[in-house]
PDB file of C-alpha atoms in Angstrom:
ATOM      1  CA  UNK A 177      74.291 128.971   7.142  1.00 42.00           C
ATOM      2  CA  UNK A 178      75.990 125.759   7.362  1.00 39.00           C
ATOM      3  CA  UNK A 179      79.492 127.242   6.948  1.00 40.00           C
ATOM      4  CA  UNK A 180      78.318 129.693   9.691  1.00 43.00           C
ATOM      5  CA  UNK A 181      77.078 126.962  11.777  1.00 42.00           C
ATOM      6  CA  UNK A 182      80.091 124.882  11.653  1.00 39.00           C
ATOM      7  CA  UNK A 183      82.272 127.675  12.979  1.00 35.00           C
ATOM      8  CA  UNK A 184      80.079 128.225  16.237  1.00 36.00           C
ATOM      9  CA  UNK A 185      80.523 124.694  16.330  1.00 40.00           C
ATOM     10  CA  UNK A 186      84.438 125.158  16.378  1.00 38.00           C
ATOM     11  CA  UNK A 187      84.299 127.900  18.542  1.00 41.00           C
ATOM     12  CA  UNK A 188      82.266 126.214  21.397  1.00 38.00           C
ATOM     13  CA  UNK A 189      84.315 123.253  21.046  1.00 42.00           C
ATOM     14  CA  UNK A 190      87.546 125.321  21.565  1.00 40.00           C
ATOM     15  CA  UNK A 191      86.117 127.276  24.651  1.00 42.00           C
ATOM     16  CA  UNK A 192      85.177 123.674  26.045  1.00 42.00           C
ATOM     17  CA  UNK A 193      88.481 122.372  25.659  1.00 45.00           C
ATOM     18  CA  UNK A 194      89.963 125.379  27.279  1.00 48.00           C
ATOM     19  CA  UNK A 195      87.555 125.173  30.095  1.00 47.00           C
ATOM     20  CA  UNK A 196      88.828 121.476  30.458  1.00 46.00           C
ATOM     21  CA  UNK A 197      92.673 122.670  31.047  1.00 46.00           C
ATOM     22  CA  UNK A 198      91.929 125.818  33.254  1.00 44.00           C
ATOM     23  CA  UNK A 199      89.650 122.930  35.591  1.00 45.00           C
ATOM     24  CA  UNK A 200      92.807 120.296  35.226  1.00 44.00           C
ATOM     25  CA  UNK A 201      95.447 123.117  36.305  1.00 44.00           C
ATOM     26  CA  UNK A 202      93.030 124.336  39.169  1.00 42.00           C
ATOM     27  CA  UNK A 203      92.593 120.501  40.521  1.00 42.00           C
ATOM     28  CA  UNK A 204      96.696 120.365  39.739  1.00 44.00           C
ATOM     29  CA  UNK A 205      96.763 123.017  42.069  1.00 46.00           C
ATOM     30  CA  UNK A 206      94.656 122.167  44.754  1.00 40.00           C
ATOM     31  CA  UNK A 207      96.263 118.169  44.633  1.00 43.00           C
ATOM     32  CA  UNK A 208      99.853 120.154  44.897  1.00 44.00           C
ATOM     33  CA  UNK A 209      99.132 122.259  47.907  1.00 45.00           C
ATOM     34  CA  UNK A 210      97.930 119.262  50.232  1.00 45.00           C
ATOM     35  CA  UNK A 211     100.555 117.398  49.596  1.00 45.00           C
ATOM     36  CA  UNK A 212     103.515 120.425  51.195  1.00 43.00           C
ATOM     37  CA  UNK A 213     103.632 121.704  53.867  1.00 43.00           C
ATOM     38  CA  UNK A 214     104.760 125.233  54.385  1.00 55.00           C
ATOM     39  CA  UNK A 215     108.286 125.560  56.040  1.00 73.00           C
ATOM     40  CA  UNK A 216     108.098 125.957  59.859  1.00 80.00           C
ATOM     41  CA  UNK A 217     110.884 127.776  62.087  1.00 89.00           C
ATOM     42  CA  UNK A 218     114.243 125.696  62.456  1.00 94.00           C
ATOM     43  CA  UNK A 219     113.888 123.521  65.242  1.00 96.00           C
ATOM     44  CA  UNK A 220     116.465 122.833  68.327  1.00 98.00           C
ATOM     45  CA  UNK A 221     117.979 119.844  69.271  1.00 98.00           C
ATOM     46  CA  UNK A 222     117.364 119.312  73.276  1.00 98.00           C
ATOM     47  CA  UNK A 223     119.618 117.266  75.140  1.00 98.00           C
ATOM     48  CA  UNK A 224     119.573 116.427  78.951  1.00 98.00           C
ATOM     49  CA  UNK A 225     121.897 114.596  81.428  1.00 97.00           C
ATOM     50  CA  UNK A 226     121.862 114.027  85.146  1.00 97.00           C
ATOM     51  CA  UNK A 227     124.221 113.761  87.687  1.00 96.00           C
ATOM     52  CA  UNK A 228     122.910 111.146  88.885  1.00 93.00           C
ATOM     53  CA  UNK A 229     119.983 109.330  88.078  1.00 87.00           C
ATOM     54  CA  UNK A 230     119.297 107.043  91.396  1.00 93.00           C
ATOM     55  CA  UNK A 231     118.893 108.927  94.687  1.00 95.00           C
ATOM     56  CA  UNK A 232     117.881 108.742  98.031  1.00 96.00           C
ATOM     57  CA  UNK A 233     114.269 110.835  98.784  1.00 95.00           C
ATOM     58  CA  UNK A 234     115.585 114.283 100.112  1.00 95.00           C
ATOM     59  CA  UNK A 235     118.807 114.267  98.334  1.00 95.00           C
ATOM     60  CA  UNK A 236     119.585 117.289  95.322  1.00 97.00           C
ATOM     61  CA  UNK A 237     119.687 115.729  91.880  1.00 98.00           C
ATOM     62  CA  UNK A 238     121.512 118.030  89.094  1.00 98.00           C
ATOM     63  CA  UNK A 239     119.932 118.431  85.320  1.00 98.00           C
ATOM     64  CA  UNK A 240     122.401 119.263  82.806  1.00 98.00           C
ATOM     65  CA  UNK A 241     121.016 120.391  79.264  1.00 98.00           C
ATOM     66  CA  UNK A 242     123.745 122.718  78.155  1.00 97.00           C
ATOM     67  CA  UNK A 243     124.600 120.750  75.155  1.00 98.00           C
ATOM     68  CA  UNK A 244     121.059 121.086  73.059  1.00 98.00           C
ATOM     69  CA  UNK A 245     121.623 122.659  70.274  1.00 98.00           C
ATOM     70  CA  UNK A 246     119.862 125.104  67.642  1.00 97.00           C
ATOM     71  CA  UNK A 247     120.748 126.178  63.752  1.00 96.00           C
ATOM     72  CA  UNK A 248     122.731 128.563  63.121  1.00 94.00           C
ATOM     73  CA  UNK A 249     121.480 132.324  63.254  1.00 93.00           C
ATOM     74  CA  UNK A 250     118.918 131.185  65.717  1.00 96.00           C
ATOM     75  CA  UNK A 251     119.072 130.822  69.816  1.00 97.00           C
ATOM     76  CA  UNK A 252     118.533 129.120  72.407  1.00 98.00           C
ATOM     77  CA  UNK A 253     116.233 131.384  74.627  1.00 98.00           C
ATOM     78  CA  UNK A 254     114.419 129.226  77.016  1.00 98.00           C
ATOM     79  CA  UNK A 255     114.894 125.617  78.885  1.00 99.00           C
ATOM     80  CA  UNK A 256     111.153 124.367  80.621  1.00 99.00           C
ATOM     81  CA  UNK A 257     111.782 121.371  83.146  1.00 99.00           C
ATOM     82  CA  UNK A 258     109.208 119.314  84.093  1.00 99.00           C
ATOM     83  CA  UNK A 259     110.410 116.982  86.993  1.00 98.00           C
ATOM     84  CA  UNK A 260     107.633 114.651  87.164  1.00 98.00           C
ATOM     85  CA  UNK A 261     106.241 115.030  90.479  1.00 98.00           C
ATOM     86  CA  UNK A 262     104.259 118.293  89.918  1.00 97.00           C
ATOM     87  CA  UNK A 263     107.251 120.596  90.447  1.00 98.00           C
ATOM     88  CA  UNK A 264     107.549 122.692  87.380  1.00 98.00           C
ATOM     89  CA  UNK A 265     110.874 125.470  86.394  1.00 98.00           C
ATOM     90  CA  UNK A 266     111.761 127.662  83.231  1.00 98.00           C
ATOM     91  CA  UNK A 267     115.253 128.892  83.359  1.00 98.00           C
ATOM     92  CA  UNK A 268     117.418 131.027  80.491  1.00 97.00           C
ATOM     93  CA  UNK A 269     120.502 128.916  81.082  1.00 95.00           C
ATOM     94  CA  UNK A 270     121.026 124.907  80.291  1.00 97.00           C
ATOM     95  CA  UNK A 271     121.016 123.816  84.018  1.00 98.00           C
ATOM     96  CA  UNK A 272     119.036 123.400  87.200  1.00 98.00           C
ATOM     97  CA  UNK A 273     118.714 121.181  90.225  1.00 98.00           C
ATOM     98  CA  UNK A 274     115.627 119.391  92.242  1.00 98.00           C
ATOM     99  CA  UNK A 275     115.195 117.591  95.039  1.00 98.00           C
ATOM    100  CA  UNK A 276     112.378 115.233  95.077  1.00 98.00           C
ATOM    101  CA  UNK A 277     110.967 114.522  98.912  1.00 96.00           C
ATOM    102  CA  UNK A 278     108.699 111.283  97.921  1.00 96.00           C
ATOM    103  CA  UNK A 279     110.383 107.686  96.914  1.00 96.00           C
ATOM    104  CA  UNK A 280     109.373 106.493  93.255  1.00 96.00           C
ATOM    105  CA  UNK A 281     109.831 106.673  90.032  1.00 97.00           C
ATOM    106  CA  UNK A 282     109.638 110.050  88.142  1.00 98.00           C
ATOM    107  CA  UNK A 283     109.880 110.716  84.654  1.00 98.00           C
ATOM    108  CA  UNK A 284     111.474 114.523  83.975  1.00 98.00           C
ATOM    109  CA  UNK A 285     110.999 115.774  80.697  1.00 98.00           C
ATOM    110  CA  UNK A 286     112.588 119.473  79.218  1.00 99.00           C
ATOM    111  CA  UNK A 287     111.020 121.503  76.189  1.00 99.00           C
ATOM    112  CA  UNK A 288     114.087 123.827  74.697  1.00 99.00           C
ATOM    113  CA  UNK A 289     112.853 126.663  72.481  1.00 98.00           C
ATOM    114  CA  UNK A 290     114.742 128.678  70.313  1.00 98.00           C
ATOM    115  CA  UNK A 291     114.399 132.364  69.376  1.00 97.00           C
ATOM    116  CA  UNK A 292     112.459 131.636  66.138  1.00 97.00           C
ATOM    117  CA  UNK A 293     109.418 129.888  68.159  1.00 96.00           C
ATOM    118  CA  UNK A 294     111.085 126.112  67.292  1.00 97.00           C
ATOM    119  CA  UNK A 295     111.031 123.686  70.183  1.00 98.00           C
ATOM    120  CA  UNK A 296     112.251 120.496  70.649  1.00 98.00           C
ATOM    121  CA  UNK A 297     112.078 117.731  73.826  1.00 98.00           C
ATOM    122  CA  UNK A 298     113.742 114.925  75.892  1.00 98.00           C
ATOM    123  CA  UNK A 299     112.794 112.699  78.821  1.00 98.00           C
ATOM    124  CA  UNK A 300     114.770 110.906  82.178  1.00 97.00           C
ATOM    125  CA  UNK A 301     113.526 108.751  84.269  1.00 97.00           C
ATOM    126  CA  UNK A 302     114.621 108.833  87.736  1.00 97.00           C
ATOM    127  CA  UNK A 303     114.790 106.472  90.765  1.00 97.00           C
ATOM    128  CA  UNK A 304     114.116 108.028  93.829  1.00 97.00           C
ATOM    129  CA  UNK A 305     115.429 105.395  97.089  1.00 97.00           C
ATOM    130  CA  UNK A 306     113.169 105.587 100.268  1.00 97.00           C
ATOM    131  CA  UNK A 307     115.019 104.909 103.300  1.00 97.00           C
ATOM    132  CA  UNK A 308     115.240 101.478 105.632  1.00 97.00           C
ATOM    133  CA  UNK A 309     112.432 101.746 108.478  1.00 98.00           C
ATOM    134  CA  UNK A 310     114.326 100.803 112.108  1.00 98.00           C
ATOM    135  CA  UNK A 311     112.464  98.784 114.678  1.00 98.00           C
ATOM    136  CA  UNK A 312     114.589  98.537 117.459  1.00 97.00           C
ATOM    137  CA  UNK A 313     114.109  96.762 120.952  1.00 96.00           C
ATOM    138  CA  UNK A 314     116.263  97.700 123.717  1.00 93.00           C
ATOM    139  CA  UNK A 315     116.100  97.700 127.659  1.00 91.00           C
ATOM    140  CA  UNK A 316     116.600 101.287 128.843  1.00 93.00           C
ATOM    141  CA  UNK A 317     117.520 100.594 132.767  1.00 94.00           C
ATOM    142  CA  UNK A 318     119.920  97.572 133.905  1.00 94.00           C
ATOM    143  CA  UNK A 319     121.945  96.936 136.585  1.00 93.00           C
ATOM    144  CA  UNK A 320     125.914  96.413 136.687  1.00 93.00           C
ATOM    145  CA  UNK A 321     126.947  92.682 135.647  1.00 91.00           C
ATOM    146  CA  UNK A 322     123.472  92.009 133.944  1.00 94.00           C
ATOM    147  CA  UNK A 323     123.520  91.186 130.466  1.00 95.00           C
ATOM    148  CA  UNK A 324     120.569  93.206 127.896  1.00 95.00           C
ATOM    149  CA  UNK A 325     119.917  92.696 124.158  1.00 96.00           C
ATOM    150  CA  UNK A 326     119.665  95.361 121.084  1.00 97.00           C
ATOM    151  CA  UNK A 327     117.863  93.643 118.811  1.00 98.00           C
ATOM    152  CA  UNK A 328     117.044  95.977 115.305  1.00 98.00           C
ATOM    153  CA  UNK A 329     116.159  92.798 113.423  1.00 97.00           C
ATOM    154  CA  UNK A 330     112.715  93.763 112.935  1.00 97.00           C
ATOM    155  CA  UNK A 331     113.652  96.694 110.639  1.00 98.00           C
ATOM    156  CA  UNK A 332     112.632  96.903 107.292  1.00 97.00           C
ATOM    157  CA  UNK A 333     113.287  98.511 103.714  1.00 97.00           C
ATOM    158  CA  UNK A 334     110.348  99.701 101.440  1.00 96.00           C
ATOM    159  CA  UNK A 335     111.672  98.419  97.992  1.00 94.00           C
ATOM    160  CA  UNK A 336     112.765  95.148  99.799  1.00 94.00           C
ATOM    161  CA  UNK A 337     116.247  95.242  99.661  1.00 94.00           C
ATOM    162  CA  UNK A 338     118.563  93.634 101.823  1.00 97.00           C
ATOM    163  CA  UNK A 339     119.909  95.540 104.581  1.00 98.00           C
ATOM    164  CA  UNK A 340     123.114  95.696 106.794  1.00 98.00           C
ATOM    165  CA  UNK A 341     123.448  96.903 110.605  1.00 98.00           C
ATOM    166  CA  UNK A 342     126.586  98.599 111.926  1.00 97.00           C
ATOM    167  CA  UNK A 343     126.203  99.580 116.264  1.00 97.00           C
ATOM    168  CA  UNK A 344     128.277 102.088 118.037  1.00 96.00           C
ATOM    169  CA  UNK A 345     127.585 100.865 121.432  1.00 93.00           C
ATOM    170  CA  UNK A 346     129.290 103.948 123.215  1.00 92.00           C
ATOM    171  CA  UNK A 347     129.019 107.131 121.702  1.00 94.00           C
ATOM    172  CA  UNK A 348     131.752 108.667 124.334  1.00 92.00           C
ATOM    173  CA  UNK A 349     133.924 105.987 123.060  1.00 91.00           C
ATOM    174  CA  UNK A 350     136.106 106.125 119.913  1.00 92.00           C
ATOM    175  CA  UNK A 351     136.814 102.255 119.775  1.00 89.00           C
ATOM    176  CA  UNK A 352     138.466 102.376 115.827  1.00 89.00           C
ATOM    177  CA  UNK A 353     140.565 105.270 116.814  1.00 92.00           C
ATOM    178  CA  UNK A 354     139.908 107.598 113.708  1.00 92.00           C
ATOM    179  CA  UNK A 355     139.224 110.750 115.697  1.00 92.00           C
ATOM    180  CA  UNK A 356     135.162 110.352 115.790  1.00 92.00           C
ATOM    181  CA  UNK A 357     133.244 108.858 118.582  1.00 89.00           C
ATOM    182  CA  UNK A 358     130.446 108.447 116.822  1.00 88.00           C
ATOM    183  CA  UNK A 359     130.787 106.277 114.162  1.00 88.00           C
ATOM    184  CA  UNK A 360     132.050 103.138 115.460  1.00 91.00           C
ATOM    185  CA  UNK A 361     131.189  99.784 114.244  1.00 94.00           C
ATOM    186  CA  UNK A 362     131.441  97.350 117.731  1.00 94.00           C
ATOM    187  CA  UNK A 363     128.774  95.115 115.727  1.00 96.00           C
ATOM    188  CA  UNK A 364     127.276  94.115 111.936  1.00 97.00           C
ATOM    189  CA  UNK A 365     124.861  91.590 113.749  1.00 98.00           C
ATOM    190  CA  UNK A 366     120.625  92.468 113.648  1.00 98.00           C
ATOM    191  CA  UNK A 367     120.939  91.620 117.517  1.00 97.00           C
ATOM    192  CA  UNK A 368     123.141  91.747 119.972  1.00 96.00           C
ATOM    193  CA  UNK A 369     123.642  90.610 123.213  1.00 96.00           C
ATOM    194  CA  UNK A 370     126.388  92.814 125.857  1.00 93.00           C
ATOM    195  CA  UNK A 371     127.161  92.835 129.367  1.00 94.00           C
ATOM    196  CA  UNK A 372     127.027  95.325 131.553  1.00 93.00           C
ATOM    197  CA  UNK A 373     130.452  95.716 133.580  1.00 91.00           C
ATOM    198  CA  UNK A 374     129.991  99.139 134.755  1.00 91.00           C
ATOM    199  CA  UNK A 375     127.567 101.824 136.089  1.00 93.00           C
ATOM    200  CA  UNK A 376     126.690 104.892 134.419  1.00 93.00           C
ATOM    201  CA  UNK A 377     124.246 106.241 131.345  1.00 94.00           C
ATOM    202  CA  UNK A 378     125.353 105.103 128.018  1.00 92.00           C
ATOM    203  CA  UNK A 379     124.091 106.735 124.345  1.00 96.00           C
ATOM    204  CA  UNK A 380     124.811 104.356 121.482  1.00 96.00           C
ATOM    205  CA  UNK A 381     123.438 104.302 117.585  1.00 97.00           C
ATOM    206  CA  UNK A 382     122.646 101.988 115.257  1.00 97.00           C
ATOM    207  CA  UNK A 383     122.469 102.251 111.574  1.00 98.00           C
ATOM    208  CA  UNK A 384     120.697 100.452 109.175  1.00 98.00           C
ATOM    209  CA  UNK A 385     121.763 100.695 105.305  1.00 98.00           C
ATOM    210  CA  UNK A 386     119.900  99.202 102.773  1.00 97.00           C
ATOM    211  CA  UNK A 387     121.565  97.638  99.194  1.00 95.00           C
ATOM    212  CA  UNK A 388     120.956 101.408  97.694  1.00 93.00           C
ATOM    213  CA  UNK A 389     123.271 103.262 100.313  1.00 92.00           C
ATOM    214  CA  UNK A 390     120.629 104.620 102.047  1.00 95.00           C
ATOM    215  CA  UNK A 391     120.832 104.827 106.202  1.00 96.00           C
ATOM    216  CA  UNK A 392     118.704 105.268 108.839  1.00 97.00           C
ATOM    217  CA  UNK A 393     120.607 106.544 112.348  1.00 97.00           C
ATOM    218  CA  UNK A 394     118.469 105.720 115.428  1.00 97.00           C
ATOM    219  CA  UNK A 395     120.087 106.173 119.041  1.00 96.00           C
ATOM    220  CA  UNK A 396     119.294 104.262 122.319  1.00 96.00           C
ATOM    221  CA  UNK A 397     120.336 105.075 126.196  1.00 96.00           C
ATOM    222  CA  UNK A 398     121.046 102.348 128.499  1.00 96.00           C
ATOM    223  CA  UNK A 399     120.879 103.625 132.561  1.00 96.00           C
ATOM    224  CA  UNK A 400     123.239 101.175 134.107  1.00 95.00           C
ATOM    225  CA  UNK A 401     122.828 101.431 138.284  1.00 94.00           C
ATOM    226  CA  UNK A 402     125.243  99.674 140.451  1.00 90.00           C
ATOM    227  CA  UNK A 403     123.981  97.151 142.633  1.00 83.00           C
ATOM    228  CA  UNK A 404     122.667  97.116 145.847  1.00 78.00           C
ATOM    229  CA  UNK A 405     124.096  94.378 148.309  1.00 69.00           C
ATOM    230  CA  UNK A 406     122.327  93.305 151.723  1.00 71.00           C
ATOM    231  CA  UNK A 407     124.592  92.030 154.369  1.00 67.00           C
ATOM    232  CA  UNK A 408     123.648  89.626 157.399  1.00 70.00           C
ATOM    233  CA  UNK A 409     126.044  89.477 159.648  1.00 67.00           C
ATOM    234  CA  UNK A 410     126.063  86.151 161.312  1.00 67.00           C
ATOM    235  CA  UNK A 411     128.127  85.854 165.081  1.00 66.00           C
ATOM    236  CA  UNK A 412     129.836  82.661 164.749  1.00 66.00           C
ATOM    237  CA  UNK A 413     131.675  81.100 168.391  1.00 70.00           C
ATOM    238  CA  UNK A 414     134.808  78.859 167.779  1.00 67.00           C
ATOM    239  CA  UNK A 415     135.084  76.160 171.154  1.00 72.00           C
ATOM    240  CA  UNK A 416     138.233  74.395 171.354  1.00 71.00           C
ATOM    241  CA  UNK A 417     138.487  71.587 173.854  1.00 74.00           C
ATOM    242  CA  UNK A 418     141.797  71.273 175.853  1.00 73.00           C
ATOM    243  CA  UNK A 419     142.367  68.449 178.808  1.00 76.00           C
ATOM    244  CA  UNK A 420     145.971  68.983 178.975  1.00 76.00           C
ATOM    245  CA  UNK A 421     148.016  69.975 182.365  1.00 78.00           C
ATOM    246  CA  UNK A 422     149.542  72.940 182.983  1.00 80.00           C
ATOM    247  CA  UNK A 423     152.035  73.871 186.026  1.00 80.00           C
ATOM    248  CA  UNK A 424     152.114  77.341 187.625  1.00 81.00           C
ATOM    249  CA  UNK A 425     153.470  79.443 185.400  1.00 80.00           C
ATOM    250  CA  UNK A 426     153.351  77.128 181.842  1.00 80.00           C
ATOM    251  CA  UNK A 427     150.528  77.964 178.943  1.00 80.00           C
ATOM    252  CA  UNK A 428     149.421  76.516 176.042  1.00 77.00           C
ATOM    253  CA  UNK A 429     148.887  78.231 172.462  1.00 78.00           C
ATOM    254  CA  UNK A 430     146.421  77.725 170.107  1.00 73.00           C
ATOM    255  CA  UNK A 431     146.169  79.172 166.163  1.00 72.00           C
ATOM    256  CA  UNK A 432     144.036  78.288 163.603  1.00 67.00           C
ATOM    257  CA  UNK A 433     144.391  79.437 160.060  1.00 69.00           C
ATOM    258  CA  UNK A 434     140.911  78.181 158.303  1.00 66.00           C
ATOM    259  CA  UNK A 435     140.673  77.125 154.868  1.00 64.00           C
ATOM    260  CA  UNK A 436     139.598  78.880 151.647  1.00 63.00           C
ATOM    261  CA  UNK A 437     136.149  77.855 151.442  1.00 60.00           C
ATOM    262  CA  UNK A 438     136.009  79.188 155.017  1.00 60.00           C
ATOM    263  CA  UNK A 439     133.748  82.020 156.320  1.00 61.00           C
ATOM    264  CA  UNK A 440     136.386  82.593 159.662  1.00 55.00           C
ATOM    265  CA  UNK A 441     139.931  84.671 158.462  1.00 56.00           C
ATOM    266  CA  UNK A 442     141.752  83.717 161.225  1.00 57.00           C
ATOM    267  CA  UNK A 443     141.745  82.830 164.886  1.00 57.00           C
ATOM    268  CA  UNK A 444     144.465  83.028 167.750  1.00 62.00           C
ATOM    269  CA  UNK A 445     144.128  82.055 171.011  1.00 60.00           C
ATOM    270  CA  UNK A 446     146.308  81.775 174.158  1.00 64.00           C
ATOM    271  CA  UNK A 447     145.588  80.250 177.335  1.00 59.00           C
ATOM    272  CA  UNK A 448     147.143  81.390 180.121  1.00 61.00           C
ATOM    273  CA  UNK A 449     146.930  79.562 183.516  1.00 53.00           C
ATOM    274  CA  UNK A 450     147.420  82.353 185.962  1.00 46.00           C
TER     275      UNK A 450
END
């Protein structure tokens, strides 16, 4: 009975300890699989560019992402923009364009996915320029020989840059010679002053570009009438004494040539004793 005994003793203690190993491998197990992950699709590399990356609102701005890249045996099948001011585009091939209408600054991002389901993604910011405001102050009607002013120094740029003013006082007029009428520079000054030395309806321009290379164009008329004169006509008598003597037959002559500042051209005069 006791040599019985002690080998159900033996046994259990051998099924324990095997129970103990099979629990140790399970928890081995379970310990190993959190700690890897299961290998995902081969990602791409995405890669972006721009043409430029300041512009002037209402201008095109080109995206280049044609070299991203993928692992071999896989694909690049699709490029998603995202140009940061709601506007949204998938294309097949690495390049697109936008044009964003708003000043700011946008942040476009692109997603590139390959043909195993991998995806990869890049960001650029962009600087969009808003263009100078003009205020510009001008007399419309004048009169030949008056003087008028232009004065555009009230104008403005939104991101506060410093601005520069170029007139073209006569758009008919191609005062530099190069073939175009129209873009003359008679003046770089915020105001001008210029004198009016003939009749007629003038067009001239200003432009105002700010430290970013964007312009504004604004034009202006000038209606120049000639000038209306009202004579008075004043009858003026010249009386020239004479006590001389005369005999039958003799006379006596009298000119007069007046001076510059005088009104009277000239005066002759012959007296004749008949």
């Amino acid at each position: 009975m006791v040599f019985g005994g002690e080998i159900m003793r033996g046994e259990k203690r051998s099924m324990a300890a095997r129970s103990y190993c099979l629990a140790i491998i399970v928890l081995a197990s379970v310990l190993l699989s959190g700690c890897t992950n299961p290998i995902g699709p081969p990602e791409p590399t995405a890669s972006l560019t721009v043409d430029v990356d300041q512009i002037n609102s209402g201008e095109p701005i080109n995206f280049d992402a044609r070299e991203s890249s993928t692992p071999d045996a896989t694909v690049i099948t699709q490029f998603s923009w995202d140009f940061g001011d709601g506007s949204k585009t998938t294309t097949t091939q690495g390049l697109t364009n936008h044009v964003y209408s708003t000043p700011g600054t946008y942040e476009a991002s692109l997603i590139v996915e390959n043909d195993r389901g991998g995806t990869d993604e890049t960001h650029w910011t962009i600087h969009v320029n808003a263009y100078p405001v003009i205020e510009l102050l001008s007399q419309p009607m004048a009169k030949v020989g008056e003087s008028i002013t232009l004065n555009a120094e009230g104008s403005s740029d939104p991101e506060g840059g410093v601005l520069a003013w170029a007139w073209d006082l006569d758009l008919s007029d191609d005062s530099d010679g190069d073939g175009d009428s129209r873009n003359d520079v008679d003046s770089s000054a915020p105001s001008i002053t210029m004198l009016l030395n003939k009749s007629g309806e003038f067009e001239g321009a200003v432009v105002v570009t700010d430290d970013r290379g964007a312009s504004a164009r604004e034009a202006f008329q000038i209606n120049v009438s000639t000038r209306t004169w009202q004579v008075t006509w004043e009858q003026q008598r010249v009386t020239e004494d004479w006590d001389g003597y005369l005999k039958q037959g003799e006379s006596w002559t009298y000119s007069h040539v007046p001076g510059i500042a005088s009104r009277l051209m000239e005066v002759n005069a012959t007296l004749t004793l008949t």
